[in-house]
mmCIF file of C-alpha atoms in Angstrom:
data_model
loop_
_atom_site.group_PDB
_atom_site.id
_atom_site.type_symbol
_atom_site.label_atom_id
_atom_site.label_comp_id
_atom_site.label_asym_id
_atom_site.label_seq_id
_atom_site.Cartn_x
_atom_site.Cartn_y
_atom_site.Cartn_z
ATOM 1 C CA MET A 1 -66.315 -63.841 -58.719
ATOM 2 C CA SER A 2 -66.546 -60.259 -56.487
ATOM 3 C CA ASN A 3 -63.738 -58.284 -55.473
ATOM 4 C CA ALA A 4 -65.313 -57.427 -52.210
ATOM 5 C CA TYR A 5 -64.848 -58.295 -48.846
ATOM 6 C CA ARG A 6 -65.883 -61.718 -46.903
ATOM 7 C CA VAL A 7 -64.986 -61.159 -43.662
ATOM 8 C CA VAL A 8 -64.320 -62.913 -40.020
ATOM 9 C CA LEU A 9 -63.379 -60.455 -37.257
ATOM 10 C CA THR A 10 -63.173 -61.639 -34.207
ATOM 11 C CA GLY A 11 -63.574 -58.838 -31.141
ATOM 12 C CA ALA A 12 -66.198 -57.523 -33.330
ATOM 13 C CA ALA A 13 -67.990 -55.967 -30.508
ATOM 14 C CA GLY A 14 -65.026 -54.104 -28.675
ATOM 15 C CA GLY A 15 -64.559 -51.438 -29.918
ATOM 16 C CA ILE A 16 -61.765 -51.473 -32.008
ATOM 17 C CA GLY A 17 -63.394 -54.477 -33.500
ATOM 18 C CA GLN A 18 -66.833 -51.759 -34.184
ATOM 19 C CA ALA A 19 -64.475 -49.382 -35.848
ATOM 20 C CA ILE A 20 -63.226 -51.876 -37.667
ATOM 21 C CA ALA A 21 -66.504 -52.882 -39.113
ATOM 22 C CA MET A 22 -67.165 -49.946 -39.622
ATOM 23 C CA ALA A 23 -64.089 -49.472 -42.310
ATOM 24 C CA LEU A 24 -64.943 -52.274 -43.647
ATOM 25 C CA LEU A 25 -68.721 -52.316 -44.235
ATOM 26 C CA PRO A 26 -68.122 -50.341 -48.329
ATOM 27 C CA ASP A 27 -65.931 -52.945 -49.346
ATOM 28 C CA ALA A 28 -67.615 -55.260 -47.221
ATOM 29 C CA GLU A 29 -69.735 -58.293 -49.434
ATOM 30 C CA TYR A 30 -70.604 -59.451 -45.630
ATOM 31 C CA LEU A 31 -68.377 -59.609 -42.025
ATOM 32 C CA ILE A 32 -69.166 -62.721 -40.086
ATOM 33 C CA LEU A 33 -68.590 -60.771 -36.581
ATOM 34 C CA VAL A 34 -67.437 -62.885 -34.065
ATOM 35 C CA GLY A 35 -67.553 -62.078 -29.822
ATOM 36 C CA ARG A 36 -68.654 -63.975 -26.796
ATOM 37 C CA ASN A 37 -71.522 -61.459 -26.409
ATOM 38 C CA ARG A 38 -74.545 -61.880 -28.709
ATOM 39 C CA GLU A 39 -76.079 -58.801 -26.814
ATOM 40 C CA ALA A 40 -73.143 -56.300 -27.547
ATOM 41 C CA LEU A 41 -72.311 -58.429 -31.282
ATOM 42 C CA GLU A 42 -76.911 -57.640 -32.425
ATOM 43 C CA ASN A 43 -75.862 -54.079 -31.266
ATOM 44 C CA VAL A 44 -72.922 -54.020 -33.962
ATOM 45 C CA GLN A 45 -75.395 -55.768 -36.823
ATOM 46 C CA LYS A 46 -77.324 -53.168 -35.594
ATOM 47 C CA LYS A 47 -75.371 -50.346 -36.610
ATOM 48 C CA LEU A 48 -74.143 -52.490 -40.455
ATOM 49 C CA GLY A 49 -77.535 -52.768 -41.546
ATOM 50 C CA ALA A 50 -79.161 -55.765 -42.522
ATOM 51 C CA GLY A 51 -78.379 -58.011 -44.898
ATOM 52 C CA LYS A 52 -74.312 -57.447 -44.470
ATOM 53 C CA ALA A 53 -73.810 -59.280 -41.004
ATOM 54 C CA TYR A 54 -73.635 -62.541 -39.265
ATOM 55 C CA ILE A 55 -73.665 -63.313 -36.059
ATOM 56 C CA VAL A 56 -71.052 -65.688 -34.230
ATOM 57 C CA ASP A 57 -71.704 -66.284 -30.306
ATOM 58 C CA GLY A 58 -69.135 -67.924 -28.062
ATOM 59 C CA ASP A 59 -65.583 -69.394 -27.214
ATOM 60 C CA LEU A 60 -63.262 -68.353 -29.658
ATOM 61 C CA THR A 61 -61.317 -71.502 -27.641
ATOM 62 C CA GLN A 62 -63.787 -73.859 -27.132
ATOM 63 C CA GLN A 63 -63.864 -76.184 -31.214
ATOM 64 C CA ALA A 64 -67.104 -75.486 -31.932
ATOM 65 C CA THR A 65 -67.000 -72.533 -31.731
ATOM 66 C CA LEU A 66 -64.533 -72.523 -35.013
ATOM 67 C CA ASP A 67 -66.411 -75.488 -36.587
ATOM 68 C CA ARG A 68 -69.908 -72.382 -36.661
ATOM 69 C CA ILE A 69 -67.730 -70.102 -37.640
ATOM 70 C CA ALA A 70 -66.082 -71.947 -40.478
ATOM 71 C CA GLU A 71 -69.603 -73.204 -41.328
ATOM 72 C CA LEU A 72 -70.988 -70.124 -41.845
ATOM 73 C CA ALA A 73 -67.915 -68.731 -44.085
ATOM 74 C CA SER A 74 -68.618 -71.706 -46.244
ATOM 75 C CA GLY A 75 -72.366 -71.402 -46.608
ATOM 76 C CA LEU A 76 -72.059 -68.216 -47.479
ATOM 77 C CA GLY A 77 -69.140 -68.510 -50.347
ATOM 78 C CA GLY A 78 -65.818 -68.884 -48.618
ATOM 79 C CA VAL A 79 -64.241 -66.382 -46.875
ATOM 80 C CA ASN A 80 -60.999 -64.350 -47.789
ATOM 81 C CA LEU A 81 -60.354 -61.840 -44.702
ATOM 82 C CA LEU A 82 -58.898 -63.524 -41.488
ATOM 83 C CA ILE A 83 -58.879 -60.802 -38.786
ATOM 84 C CA ASN A 84 -57.934 -61.439 -35.937
ATOM 85 C CA ASN A 85 -58.805 -59.020 -32.853
ATOM 86 C CA ALA A 86 -59.706 -60.453 -30.179
ATOM 87 C CA GLY A 87 -58.022 -60.484 -27.171
ATOM 88 C CA SER A 88 -57.137 -60.438 -23.579
ATOM 89 C CA ASN A 89 -55.214 -58.920 -21.106
ATOM 90 C CA ASP A 90 -54.615 -59.154 -16.688
ATOM 91 C CA PHE A 91 -53.896 -55.125 -16.313
ATOM 92 C CA HIS A 92 -51.412 -55.503 -13.271
ATOM 93 C CA ALA A 93 -47.414 -57.026 -12.086
ATOM 94 C CA PHE A 94 -46.687 -60.683 -14.270
ATOM 95 C CA GLU A 95 -45.619 -61.659 -11.326
ATOM 96 C CA THR A 96 -48.279 -61.424 -9.380
ATOM 97 C CA GLN A 97 -50.973 -62.424 -12.238
ATOM 98 C CA SER A 98 -52.501 -66.384 -11.791
ATOM 99 C CA GLY A 99 -50.994 -69.358 -14.245
ATOM 100 C CA ASP A 100 -54.651 -69.637 -15.006
ATOM 101 C CA ALA A 101 -54.693 -66.163 -15.871
ATOM 102 C CA ILE A 102 -51.151 -66.756 -17.769
ATOM 103 C CA ARG A 103 -52.983 -69.795 -19.250
ATOM 104 C CA ASN A 104 -56.509 -68.091 -20.988
ATOM 105 C CA MET A 105 -54.439 -64.475 -21.890
ATOM 106 C CA ILE A 106 -52.191 -67.687 -24.488
ATOM 107 C CA ASP A 107 -55.612 -69.882 -25.054
ATOM 108 C CA ILE A 108 -57.370 -66.364 -26.105
ATOM 109 C CA ASN A 109 -54.462 -64.611 -27.570
ATOM 110 C CA LEU A 110 -52.172 -66.985 -29.371
ATOM 111 C CA LEU A 111 -54.293 -70.961 -29.425
ATOM 112 C CA ALA A 112 -57.197 -69.499 -30.352
ATOM 113 C CA PRO A 113 -56.203 -67.020 -33.231
ATOM 114 C CA MET A 114 -53.666 -70.481 -34.586
ATOM 115 C CA LEU A 115 -56.617 -72.516 -34.790
ATOM 116 C CA LEU A 116 -59.441 -70.727 -36.694
ATOM 117 C CA THR A 117 -56.126 -70.133 -39.019
ATOM 118 C CA GLN A 118 -55.349 -73.749 -39.894
ATOM 119 C CA ARG A 119 -59.959 -73.935 -39.480
ATOM 120 C CA LEU A 120 -60.371 -71.180 -41.854
ATOM 121 C CA LEU A 121 -57.332 -71.363 -44.611
ATOM 122 C CA PRO A 122 -59.043 -73.941 -46.751
ATOM 123 C CA LEU A 123 -61.668 -70.890 -48.187
ATOM 124 C CA LEU A 124 -58.812 -68.453 -47.690
ATOM 125 C CA LYS A 125 -57.325 -70.534 -49.814
ATOM 126 C CA LYS A 126 -60.211 -70.512 -52.744
ATOM 127 C CA LYS A 127 -59.664 -68.902 -55.616
ATOM 128 C CA HIS A 128 -60.974 -65.246 -54.719
ATOM 129 C CA VAL A 129 -59.855 -61.388 -55.916
ATOM 130 C CA ARG A 130 -58.747 -60.466 -52.416
ATOM 131 C CA LYS A 131 -57.004 -62.214 -49.702
ATOM 132 C CA SER A 132 -55.486 -61.627 -46.636
ATOM 133 C CA LEU A 133 -54.784 -62.822 -42.809
ATOM 134 C CA THR A 134 -53.766 -60.443 -40.084
ATOM 135 C CA SER A 135 -53.790 -60.352 -36.535
ATOM 136 C CA VAL A 136 -54.291 -56.710 -35.171
ATOM 137 C CA PRO A 137 -50.930 -56.251 -32.628
ATOM 138 C CA SER A 138 -53.232 -55.009 -29.671
ATOM 139 C CA TRP A 139 -51.884 -58.207 -27.246
ATOM 140 C CA ALA A 140 -47.635 -56.590 -28.399
ATOM 141 C CA LEU A 141 -45.735 -60.635 -27.452
ATOM 142 C CA SER A 142 -48.978 -61.733 -28.438
ATOM 143 C CA ALA A 143 -49.839 -60.756 -31.257
ATOM 144 C CA PHE A 144 -46.177 -60.657 -32.359
ATOM 145 C CA ARG A 145 -45.896 -64.516 -31.897
ATOM 146 C CA VAL A 146 -49.423 -65.056 -33.754
ATOM 147 C CA MET A 147 -48.066 -63.595 -37.217
ATOM 148 C CA ARG A 148 -44.698 -65.013 -37.031
ATOM 149 C CA LEU A 149 -46.629 -67.997 -36.668
ATOM 150 C CA THR A 150 -49.183 -66.933 -39.688
ATOM 151 C CA ALA A 151 -46.587 -66.397 -41.226
ATOM 152 C CA PRO A 152 -47.151 -70.169 -42.813
ATOM 153 C CA ALA A 153 -50.253 -69.370 -43.945
ATOM 154 C CA ASN A 154 -49.702 -66.398 -45.528
ATOM 155 C CA ARG A 155 -47.034 -68.260 -47.394
ATOM 156 C CA ASP A 156 -49.553 -70.899 -48.329
ATOM 157 C CA CYS A 157 -51.383 -68.658 -50.429
ATOM 158 C CA VAL A 158 -48.785 -67.548 -52.498
ATOM 159 C CA ASP A 159 -51.688 -67.634 -55.623
ATOM 160 C CA LEU A 160 -52.521 -64.468 -53.633
ATOM 161 C CA PRO A 161 -52.585 -61.488 -55.901
ATOM 162 C CA SER A 162 -49.825 -59.484 -53.523
ATOM 163 C CA PRO A 163 -50.867 -60.758 -50.047
ATOM 164 C CA CYS A 164 -48.562 -58.089 -48.589
ATOM 165 C CA VAL A 165 -49.939 -54.601 -50.277
ATOM 166 C CA GLU A 166 -53.241 -56.253 -49.124
ATOM 167 C CA ASN A 167 -51.968 -56.343 -45.137
ATOM 168 C CA CYS A 168 -50.288 -52.939 -45.647
ATOM 169 C CA ARG A 169 -53.792 -51.166 -46.393
ATOM 170 C CA ILE A 170 -56.084 -53.673 -43.949
ATOM 171 C CA ARG A 171 -53.172 -52.490 -41.307
ATOM 172 C CA ARG A 172 -53.745 -49.202 -42.082
ATOM 173 C CA LEU A 173 -57.555 -49.046 -42.256
ATOM 174 C CA MET A 174 -57.313 -50.662 -38.175
ATOM 175 C CA SER A 175 -54.556 -47.660 -37.373
ATOM 176 C CA VAL A 176 -57.317 -45.235 -38.828
ATOM 177 C CA SER A 177 -59.303 -47.239 -36.581
ATOM 178 C CA TYR A 178 -58.109 -46.830 -33.902
ATOM 179 C CA THR A 179 -58.134 -42.674 -33.602
ATOM 180 C CA HIS A 180 -61.588 -43.187 -34.306
ATOM 181 C CA LEU A 181 -62.479 -44.469 -30.360
#
């Protein structure tokens, strides 16, 4: 069993995602970078170096994308760290947002992380040294709800060596990442 991270990182092409990927690189066996923009993901992959970064481009609200992520992770030997970093926000008053914009935010910020977590949970529950499941609290209410709703997933991994300690380590690492932007 490797002690290295086997990472699935959503929102990997953005500034925060890139900073998280760079910070995890020394401790990672591999990173699966997920995002909508293939070209931007390829740029991140080049920065990380050959052989450690894999790309899945697609829409996290689509089952086919979730399946591709799970298939790649399974083919590489599993996943022991999922970071739900992808998010969307509509930067104007809530009262002026369209119903479609609100649905889109809920789909991306709440539903997609829940469905990806559900899809990857069998891999997260396999016997690896390190395991963690976390959401980047970039989108306030949605992230709070995701963390509350994925808490049962962490409880499903009770065989893990101190998942709370590992989550705290990842959260500290991510908060450091914000300062590098």
